[in-house]
PDB file of C-alpha atoms in Angstrom:
ATOM      1  CA  UNK A  28      -2.589 -11.353  -3.044  1.00  0.00           C
ATOM      2  CA  UNK A  29      -4.057  -7.918  -2.461  1.00  0.00           C
ATOM      3  CA  UNK A  30      -2.746  -5.108  -0.326  1.00  0.00           C
ATOM      4  CA  UNK A  31      -3.861  -1.720   0.941  1.00  0.00           C
ATOM      5  CA  UNK A  32      -1.454   1.194   1.339  1.00  0.00           C
ATOM      6  CA  UNK A  33      -2.448   4.056   3.638  1.00  0.00           C
ATOM      7  CA  UNK A  34      -0.245   7.063   4.175  1.00  0.00           C
ATOM      8  CA  UNK A  35       0.616  10.738   4.079  1.00  0.00           C
ATOM      9  CA  UNK A  36       2.508  12.977   1.637  1.00  0.00           C
ATOM     10  CA  UNK A  37       5.378  10.481   1.402  1.00  0.00           C
ATOM     11  CA  UNK A  38       2.984   7.940  -0.060  1.00  0.00           C
ATOM     12  CA  UNK A  39       1.592  10.620  -2.344  1.00  0.00           C
ATOM     13  CA  UNK A  40       5.097  11.241  -3.693  1.00  0.00           C
ATOM     14  CA  UNK A  41       5.626   7.601  -4.664  1.00  0.00           C
ATOM     15  CA  UNK A  42       2.161   6.169  -5.269  1.00  0.00           C
ATOM     16  CA  UNK A  43       2.743   5.799  -9.011  1.00  0.00           C
ATOM     17  CA  UNK A  44       5.954   3.818  -8.442  1.00  0.00           C
ATOM     18  CA  UNK A  45       4.196   1.606  -5.900  1.00  0.00           C
ATOM     19  CA  UNK A  46       1.413   1.015  -8.419  1.00  0.00           C
ATOM     20  CA  UNK A  47       3.852   0.003 -11.162  1.00  0.00           C
ATOM     21  CA  UNK A  48       5.938  -2.206  -8.872  1.00  0.00           C
ATOM     22  CA  UNK A  49       2.789  -3.903  -7.578  1.00  0.00           C
ATOM     23  CA  UNK A  50       1.689  -4.667 -11.118  1.00  0.00           C
ATOM     24  CA  UNK A  51       5.101  -6.171 -11.861  1.00  0.00           C
ATOM     25  CA  UNK A  52       4.744  -8.460  -8.831  1.00  0.00           C
ATOM     26  CA  UNK A  53       1.199  -9.438  -9.747  1.00  0.00           C
ATOM     27  CA  UNK A  54      -0.386  -7.765  -6.735  1.00  0.00           C
ATOM     28  CA  UNK A  55      -3.617  -5.780  -6.806  1.00  0.00           C
ATOM     29  CA  UNK A  56      -4.967  -3.402  -4.229  1.00  0.00           C
ATOM     30  CA  UNK A  57      -5.609   0.197  -3.275  1.00  0.00           C
ATOM     31  CA  UNK A  58      -3.288   3.096  -2.443  1.00  0.00           C
ATOM     32  CA  UNK A  59      -4.833   5.881  -0.363  1.00  0.00           C
ATOM     33  CA  UNK A  60      -3.015   8.955   0.933  1.00  0.00           C
ATOM     34  CA  UNK A  61      -3.814  12.269   2.608  1.00  0.00           C
ATOM     35  CA  UNK A  62      -1.240  15.030   2.720  1.00  0.00           C
ATOM     36  CA  UNK A  63      -0.391  16.187   6.242  1.00  0.00           C
ATOM     37  CA  UNK A  64      -2.526  13.591   8.017  1.00  0.00           C
ATOM     38  CA  UNK A  65      -1.387  11.970  11.242  1.00  0.00           C
ATOM     39  CA  UNK A  66      -2.262   8.489  12.462  1.00  0.00           C
ATOM     40  CA  UNK A  67      -4.872  10.032  14.767  1.00  0.00           C
ATOM     41  CA  UNK A  68      -6.548  11.888  11.932  1.00  0.00           C
ATOM     42  CA  UNK A  69      -6.564   8.779   9.750  1.00  0.00           C
ATOM     43  CA  UNK A  70      -8.290   6.870  12.531  1.00  0.00           C
ATOM     44  CA  UNK A  71     -10.742   9.703  13.126  1.00  0.00           C
ATOM     45  CA  UNK A  72     -11.572  10.774   9.570  1.00  0.00           C
ATOM     46  CA  UNK A  73     -10.088   8.266   7.145  1.00  0.00           C
ATOM     47  CA  UNK A  74     -12.954   5.744   7.051  1.00  0.00           C
ATOM     48  CA  UNK A  75     -10.381   2.964   7.121  1.00  0.00           C
ATOM     49  CA  UNK A  76     -12.998   0.183   7.546  1.00  0.00           C
ATOM     50  CA  UNK A  77     -14.505   1.223   4.205  1.00  0.00           C
ATOM     51  CA  UNK A  78     -11.082   1.016   2.544  1.00  0.00           C
ATOM     52  CA  UNK A  79     -10.581  -2.440   4.068  1.00  0.00           C
ATOM     53  CA  UNK A  80     -13.939  -3.608   2.770  1.00  0.00           C
ATOM     54  CA  UNK A  81     -13.212  -2.375  -0.732  1.00  0.00           C
ATOM     55  CA  UNK A  82      -9.634  -3.624  -0.999  1.00  0.00           C
ATOM     56  CA  UNK A  83     -10.036  -6.859   1.011  1.00  0.00           C
ATOM     57  CA  UNK A  84      -6.281  -6.887   1.645  1.00  0.00           C
ATOM     58  CA  UNK A  85      -4.084  -9.668   2.927  1.00  0.00           C
ATOM     59  CA  UNK A  86      -1.617  -6.949   3.931  1.00  0.00           C
ATOM     60  CA  UNK A  87      -2.153  -3.353   5.075  1.00  0.00           C
ATOM     61  CA  UNK A  88       0.895  -1.108   4.702  1.00  0.00           C
ATOM     62  CA  UNK A  89       0.858   2.100   6.731  1.00  0.00           C
ATOM     63  CA  UNK A  90       3.269   4.868   5.730  1.00  0.00           C
ATOM     64  CA  UNK A  91       2.608   7.157   8.675  1.00  0.00           C
ATOM     65  CA  UNK A  92       4.395   8.886  11.510  1.00  0.00           C
ATOM     66  CA  UNK A  93       5.921  12.051  10.082  1.00  0.00           C
ATOM     67  CA  UNK A  94       2.892  14.081  11.200  1.00  0.00           C
ATOM     68  CA  UNK A  95       2.442  12.285  14.537  1.00  0.00           C
ATOM     69  CA  UNK A  96       3.241  14.908  17.156  1.00  0.00           C
ATOM     70  CA  UNK A  97       2.790  13.746  19.772  1.00  0.00           C
ATOM     71  CA  UNK A  98       2.837   9.997  19.153  1.00  0.00           C
ATOM     72  CA  UNK A  99      -0.651   8.601  19.782  1.00  0.00           C
ATOM     73  CA  UNK A 100      -0.499   5.039  21.023  1.00  0.00           C
ATOM     74  CA  UNK A 101      -4.289   4.769  20.843  1.00  0.00           C
ATOM     75  CA  UNK A 102      -4.405   5.890  17.203  1.00  0.00           C
ATOM     76  CA  UNK A 103      -1.547   3.666  16.049  1.00  0.00           C
ATOM     77  CA  UNK A 104      -2.831   0.579  17.817  1.00  0.00           C
ATOM     78  CA  UNK A 105      -6.356   1.406  16.613  1.00  0.00           C
ATOM     79  CA  UNK A 106      -5.290   1.464  12.972  1.00  0.00           C
ATOM     80  CA  UNK A 107      -3.377  -1.780  13.395  1.00  0.00           C
ATOM     81  CA  UNK A 108      -6.374  -3.413  15.043  1.00  0.00           C
ATOM     82  CA  UNK A 109      -8.648  -2.418  12.146  1.00  0.00           C
ATOM     83  CA  UNK A 110      -6.359  -4.318   9.790  1.00  0.00           C
ATOM     84  CA  UNK A 111      -6.092  -7.347  12.054  1.00  0.00           C
ATOM     85  CA  UNK A 112      -9.866  -7.430  12.478  1.00  0.00           C
ATOM     86  CA  UNK A 113     -10.176  -7.619   8.694  1.00  0.00           C
ATOM     87  CA  UNK A 114      -7.862 -10.641   8.646  1.00  0.00           C
ATOM     88  CA  UNK A 115      -4.870  -8.756   7.261  1.00  0.00           C
ATOM     89  CA  UNK A 116      -1.337  -8.514   8.548  1.00  0.00           C
ATOM     90  CA  UNK A 117       0.193  -5.107   9.175  1.00  0.00           C
ATOM     91  CA  UNK A 118       3.429  -3.517   8.065  1.00  0.00           C
ATOM     92  CA  UNK A 119       4.083   0.000   9.332  1.00  0.00           C
ATOM     93  CA  UNK A 120       6.820   2.242   7.952  1.00  0.00           C
ATOM     94  CA  UNK A 121       7.581   5.118  10.322  1.00  0.00           C
ATOM     95  CA  UNK A 122       9.149   8.534   9.696  1.00  0.00           C
ATOM     96  CA  UNK A 123      11.845   8.515   7.034  1.00  0.00           C
ATOM     97  CA  UNK A 124      13.775  11.582   8.128  1.00  0.00           C
ATOM     98  CA  UNK A 125      14.518  10.504  11.706  1.00  0.00           C
ATOM     99  CA  UNK A 126      14.639   7.445  13.953  1.00  0.00           C
ATOM    100  CA  UNK A 127      13.872   9.484  17.087  1.00  0.00           C
ATOM    101  CA  UNK A 128      10.485   7.840  17.653  1.00  0.00           C
ATOM    102  CA  UNK A 129      11.319   4.320  16.465  1.00  0.00           C
ATOM    103  CA  UNK A 130      11.354   2.932  19.994  1.00  0.00           C
ATOM    104  CA  UNK A 131       7.883   4.330  20.690  1.00  0.00           C
ATOM    105  CA  UNK A 132       6.434   2.909  17.479  1.00  0.00           C
ATOM    106  CA  UNK A 133       8.084  -0.451  18.071  1.00  0.00           C
ATOM    107  CA  UNK A 134       6.714  -0.606  21.621  1.00  0.00           C
ATOM    108  CA  UNK A 135       3.220  -0.226  20.179  1.00  0.00           C
ATOM    109  CA  UNK A 136       3.507  -2.342  17.023  1.00  0.00           C
ATOM    110  CA  UNK A 137       6.226  -4.860  17.814  1.00  0.00           C
ATOM    111  CA  UNK A 138       7.495  -6.757  14.783  1.00  0.00           C
ATOM    112  CA  UNK A 139       4.915  -5.069  12.543  1.00  0.00           C
ATOM    113  CA  UNK A 140       7.005  -1.883  12.681  1.00  0.00           C
ATOM    114  CA  UNK A 141       9.843  -1.116  10.292  1.00  0.00           C
ATOM    115  CA  UNK A 142      12.053   1.918  10.785  1.00  0.00           C
ATOM    116  CA  UNK A 143      11.446   4.378   7.989  1.00  0.00           C
ATOM    117  CA  UNK A 144      14.828   5.931   8.665  1.00  0.00           C
ATOM    118  CA  UNK A 145      16.489   2.576   8.014  1.00  0.00           C
ATOM    119  CA  UNK A 146      14.584   2.155   4.768  1.00  0.00           C
ATOM    120  CA  UNK A 147      15.659   5.634   3.653  1.00  0.00           C
ATOM    121  CA  UNK A 148      19.298   5.209   4.621  1.00  0.00           C
ATOM    122  CA  UNK A 149      21.590   6.701   1.991  1.00  0.00           C
ATOM    123  CA  UNK A 150      18.817   8.684   0.310  1.00  0.00           C
ATOM    124  CA  UNK A 151      18.865  12.466   0.213  1.00  0.00           C
ATOM    125  CA  UNK A 152      16.891  14.971   2.279  1.00  0.00           C
ATOM    126  CA  UNK A 153      17.184  18.720   1.681  1.00  0.00           C
ATOM    127  CA  UNK A 154      18.498  20.507   4.760  1.00  0.00           C
ATOM    128  CA  UNK A 155      15.793  20.844   7.387  1.00  0.00           C
ATOM    129  CA  UNK A 156      13.185  19.010   5.293  1.00  0.00           C
ATOM    130  CA  UNK A 157      11.217  15.896   6.253  1.00  0.00           C
ATOM    131  CA  UNK A 158      10.752  14.938   2.584  1.00  0.00           C
ATOM    132  CA  UNK A 159      13.281  13.347   0.279  1.00  0.00           C
ATOM    133  CA  UNK A 160      14.416  14.999  -2.909  1.00  0.00           C
ATOM    134  CA  UNK A 161      11.920  13.981  -5.561  1.00  0.00           C
ATOM    135  CA  UNK A 162      14.459  11.951  -7.548  1.00  0.00           C
ATOM    136  CA  UNK A 163      14.982   9.588  -4.588  1.00  0.00           C
ATOM    137  CA  UNK A 164      11.358   8.592  -4.054  1.00  0.00           C
ATOM    138  CA  UNK A 165      11.417   5.875  -6.740  1.00  0.00           C
ATOM    139  CA  UNK A 166      14.309   4.177  -4.911  1.00  0.00           C
ATOM    140  CA  UNK A 167      12.432   4.409  -1.609  1.00  0.00           C
ATOM    141  CA  UNK A 168       9.286   2.995  -3.206  1.00  0.00           C
ATOM    142  CA  UNK A 169      11.256   0.006  -4.500  1.00  0.00           C
ATOM    143  CA  UNK A 170      12.660  -0.665  -1.026  1.00  0.00           C
ATOM    144  CA  UNK A 171       9.239  -0.491   0.600  1.00  0.00           C
ATOM    145  CA  UNK A 172       7.574  -2.743  -1.958  1.00  0.00           C
ATOM    146  CA  UNK A 173      10.374  -5.308  -1.690  1.00  0.00           C
ATOM    147  CA  UNK A 174      10.073  -5.303   2.094  1.00  0.00           C
ATOM    148  CA  UNK A 175       6.287  -5.592   1.976  1.00  0.00           C
ATOM    149  CA  UNK A 176       6.462  -8.418  -0.578  1.00  0.00           C
ATOM    150  CA  UNK A 177       9.212 -10.193   1.345  1.00  0.00           C
ATOM    151  CA  UNK A 178       7.168 -12.281   3.760  1.00  0.00           C
ATOM    152  CA  UNK A 179       3.493 -12.486   2.845  1.00  0.00           C
ATOM    153  CA  UNK A 180       1.574 -14.098   5.673  1.00  0.00           C
ATOM    154  CA  UNK A 181      -2.122 -14.753   6.020  1.00  0.00           C
ATOM    155  CA  UNK A 182      -3.831 -15.248   9.346  1.00  0.00           C
ATOM    156  CA  UNK A 183      -6.536 -17.900   9.679  1.00  0.00           C
ATOM    157  CA  UNK A 184      -9.194 -15.217   9.415  1.00  0.00           C
ATOM    158  CA  UNK A 185      -7.392 -13.761   6.414  1.00  0.00           C
ATOM    159  CA  UNK A 186      -7.492 -17.124   4.652  1.00  0.00           C
ATOM    160  CA  UNK A 187     -11.222 -17.361   5.353  1.00  0.00           C
ATOM    161  CA  UNK A 188     -11.809 -13.861   4.001  1.00  0.00           C
ATOM    162  CA  UNK A 189      -9.673 -14.602   0.941  1.00  0.00           C
ATOM    163  CA  UNK A 190     -11.519 -17.838   0.260  1.00  0.00           C
ATOM    164  CA  UNK A 191     -14.825 -16.051   0.600  1.00  0.00           C
ATOM    165  CA  UNK A 192     -13.642 -13.440  -1.878  1.00  0.00           C
ATOM    166  CA  UNK A 193     -12.797 -15.944  -4.600  1.00  0.00           C
ATOM    167  CA  UNK A 194     -16.407 -16.162  -5.746  1.00  0.00           C
ATOM    168  CA  UNK A 195     -16.564 -12.384  -6.037  1.00  0.00           C
ATOM    169  CA  UNK A 196     -13.269 -12.265  -7.891  1.00  0.00           C
ATOM    170  CA  UNK A 197     -14.428 -14.896 -10.367  1.00  0.00           C
ATOM    171  CA  UNK A 198     -17.499 -12.815 -11.070  1.00  0.00           C
ATOM    172  CA  UNK A 199     -15.397  -9.724 -11.623  1.00  0.00           C
ATOM    173  CA  UNK A 200     -13.096 -11.625 -13.958  1.00  0.00           C
ATOM    174  CA  UNK A 201     -16.046 -12.661 -16.077  1.00  0.00           C
ATOM    175  CA  UNK A 202     -17.094  -9.035 -16.399  1.00  0.00           C
ATOM    176  CA  UNK A 203     -13.549  -7.775 -16.998  1.00  0.00           C
ATOM    177  CA  UNK A 204     -12.947 -10.351 -19.726  1.00  0.00           C
ATOM    178  CA  UNK A 205     -14.779  -8.191 -22.261  1.00  0.00           C
ATOM    179  CA  UNK A 206     -12.478  -6.493 -24.814  1.00  0.00           C
ATOM    180  CA  UNK A 207     -13.469  -3.050 -23.542  1.00  0.00           C
ATOM    181  CA  UNK A 208     -12.531  -3.840 -19.960  1.00  0.00           C
ATOM    182  CA  UNK A 209      -9.252  -5.527 -20.936  1.00  0.00           C
ATOM    183  CA  UNK A 210      -7.997  -2.260 -22.359  1.00  0.00           C
ATOM    184  CA  UNK A 211      -7.906  -0.699 -18.895  1.00  0.00           C
ATOM    185  CA  UNK A 212      -5.696  -1.677 -15.992  1.00  0.00           C
ATOM    186  CA  UNK A 213      -7.695   0.316 -13.455  1.00  0.00           C
ATOM    187  CA  UNK A 214     -11.331   1.314 -12.928  1.00  0.00           C
ATOM    188  CA  UNK A 215     -12.285   4.929 -12.460  1.00  0.00           C
ATOM    189  CA  UNK A 216     -10.363   6.396  -9.544  1.00  0.00           C
ATOM    190  CA  UNK A 217     -12.601   6.228  -6.434  1.00  0.00           C
ATOM    191  CA  UNK A 218     -11.161   9.425  -4.932  1.00  0.00           C
ATOM    192  CA  UNK A 219      -8.626  12.073  -5.984  1.00  0.00           C
ATOM    193  CA  UNK A 220      -6.221  10.665  -3.387  1.00  0.00           C
ATOM    194  CA  UNK A 221      -6.867   6.966  -3.993  1.00  0.00           C
ATOM    195  CA  UNK A 222      -5.499   4.777  -6.743  1.00  0.00           C
ATOM    196  CA  UNK A 223      -6.494   1.240  -7.603  1.00  0.00           C
ATOM    197  CA  UNK A 224      -3.786  -1.194  -8.553  1.00  0.00           C
ATOM    198  CA  UNK A 225      -4.906  -3.916 -10.920  1.00  0.00           C
ATOM    199  CA  UNK A 226      -2.801  -6.755 -12.131  1.00  0.00           C
ATOM    200  CA  UNK A 227      -1.577  -6.466 -15.707  1.00  0.00           C
ATOM    201  CA  UNK A 228      -3.623  -8.787 -17.965  1.00  0.00           C
ATOM    202  CA  UNK A 229      -1.532 -11.647 -19.244  1.00  0.00           C
ATOM    203  CA  UNK A 230      -1.268 -11.718 -23.073  1.00  0.00           C
ATOM    204  CA  UNK A 231      -2.945 -14.678 -24.676  1.00  0.00           C
ATOM    205  CA  UNK A 232      -0.594 -17.210 -26.165  1.00  0.00           C
ATOM    206  CA  UNK A 233      -1.070 -17.820 -29.833  1.00  0.00           C
ATOM    207  CA  UNK A 234      -1.339 -21.447 -30.747  1.00  0.00           C
ATOM    208  CA  UNK A 235       1.530 -22.405 -33.014  1.00  0.00           C
ATOM    209  CA  UNK A 236       0.555 -23.724 -36.371  1.00  0.00           C
ATOM    210  CA  UNK A 237       1.247 -27.399 -36.698  1.00  0.00           C
ATOM    211  CA  UNK A 238       3.452 -28.383 -39.603  1.00  0.00           C
TER     212      UNK A 238
END
C-alpha cells in the first residue's frame, strides 16, 4: 500500500513521525506540505496531479483546513476529486484547534472527513494559538496514522492502477537490490517540503547450519 499526505504547517510539524510510523506499518509514499497554504491554494498552485502520478497512492490524506477562510467548497471538492480520479480513496483531517467548520467540511466530503478537533482531543494548544505545543505533535501523528491505516479500501480503478504499477515496482526493486541502494531508505528529497517514505528493507535470514 502507498499513500500520499498533503497538508499545511501541521503536517510540517509531524512529517518525520508520520514517516517513521509509515515505515513501521510497511507503507511507502510521499509527504508534501506547504506552510500557510489553504485548500484553494493547494488546488491552484500545488500541482497535485503531479504528486499523484509520482506517489501512485491508494490513499490520499489531506491535513488541511486551518488556513481555509472562508471555506471553499470548490477547492475542497476539487482536491478530493483529483484523488478519486487517480483511483485513490480520500481521508481529510480538518482544523485541529476548533470544530467550528466541521459541519461545512462534512457536507462537502461526507464520510471522507474526520474532525481534526476530535483527533486532537486532550492535546495541548497554547492560548490563542492554532498549533499544538511541539511535544504533542508525535501523539497527534500516531492518531492520524492509526486512523488512516484503519480501513484501507481500494476502488476498482485503484486496483487497476495498483496492478499496473506492479511491473514498475518490480523494476525498481531490481535496481534497489544493489548494496549501495539498500543502505538508503529514501531517495534524494524531491523538494524541500516533500519527503519520500520507503519501506524498511527486511533483513535477510541467515540459513542455520545443519548439524
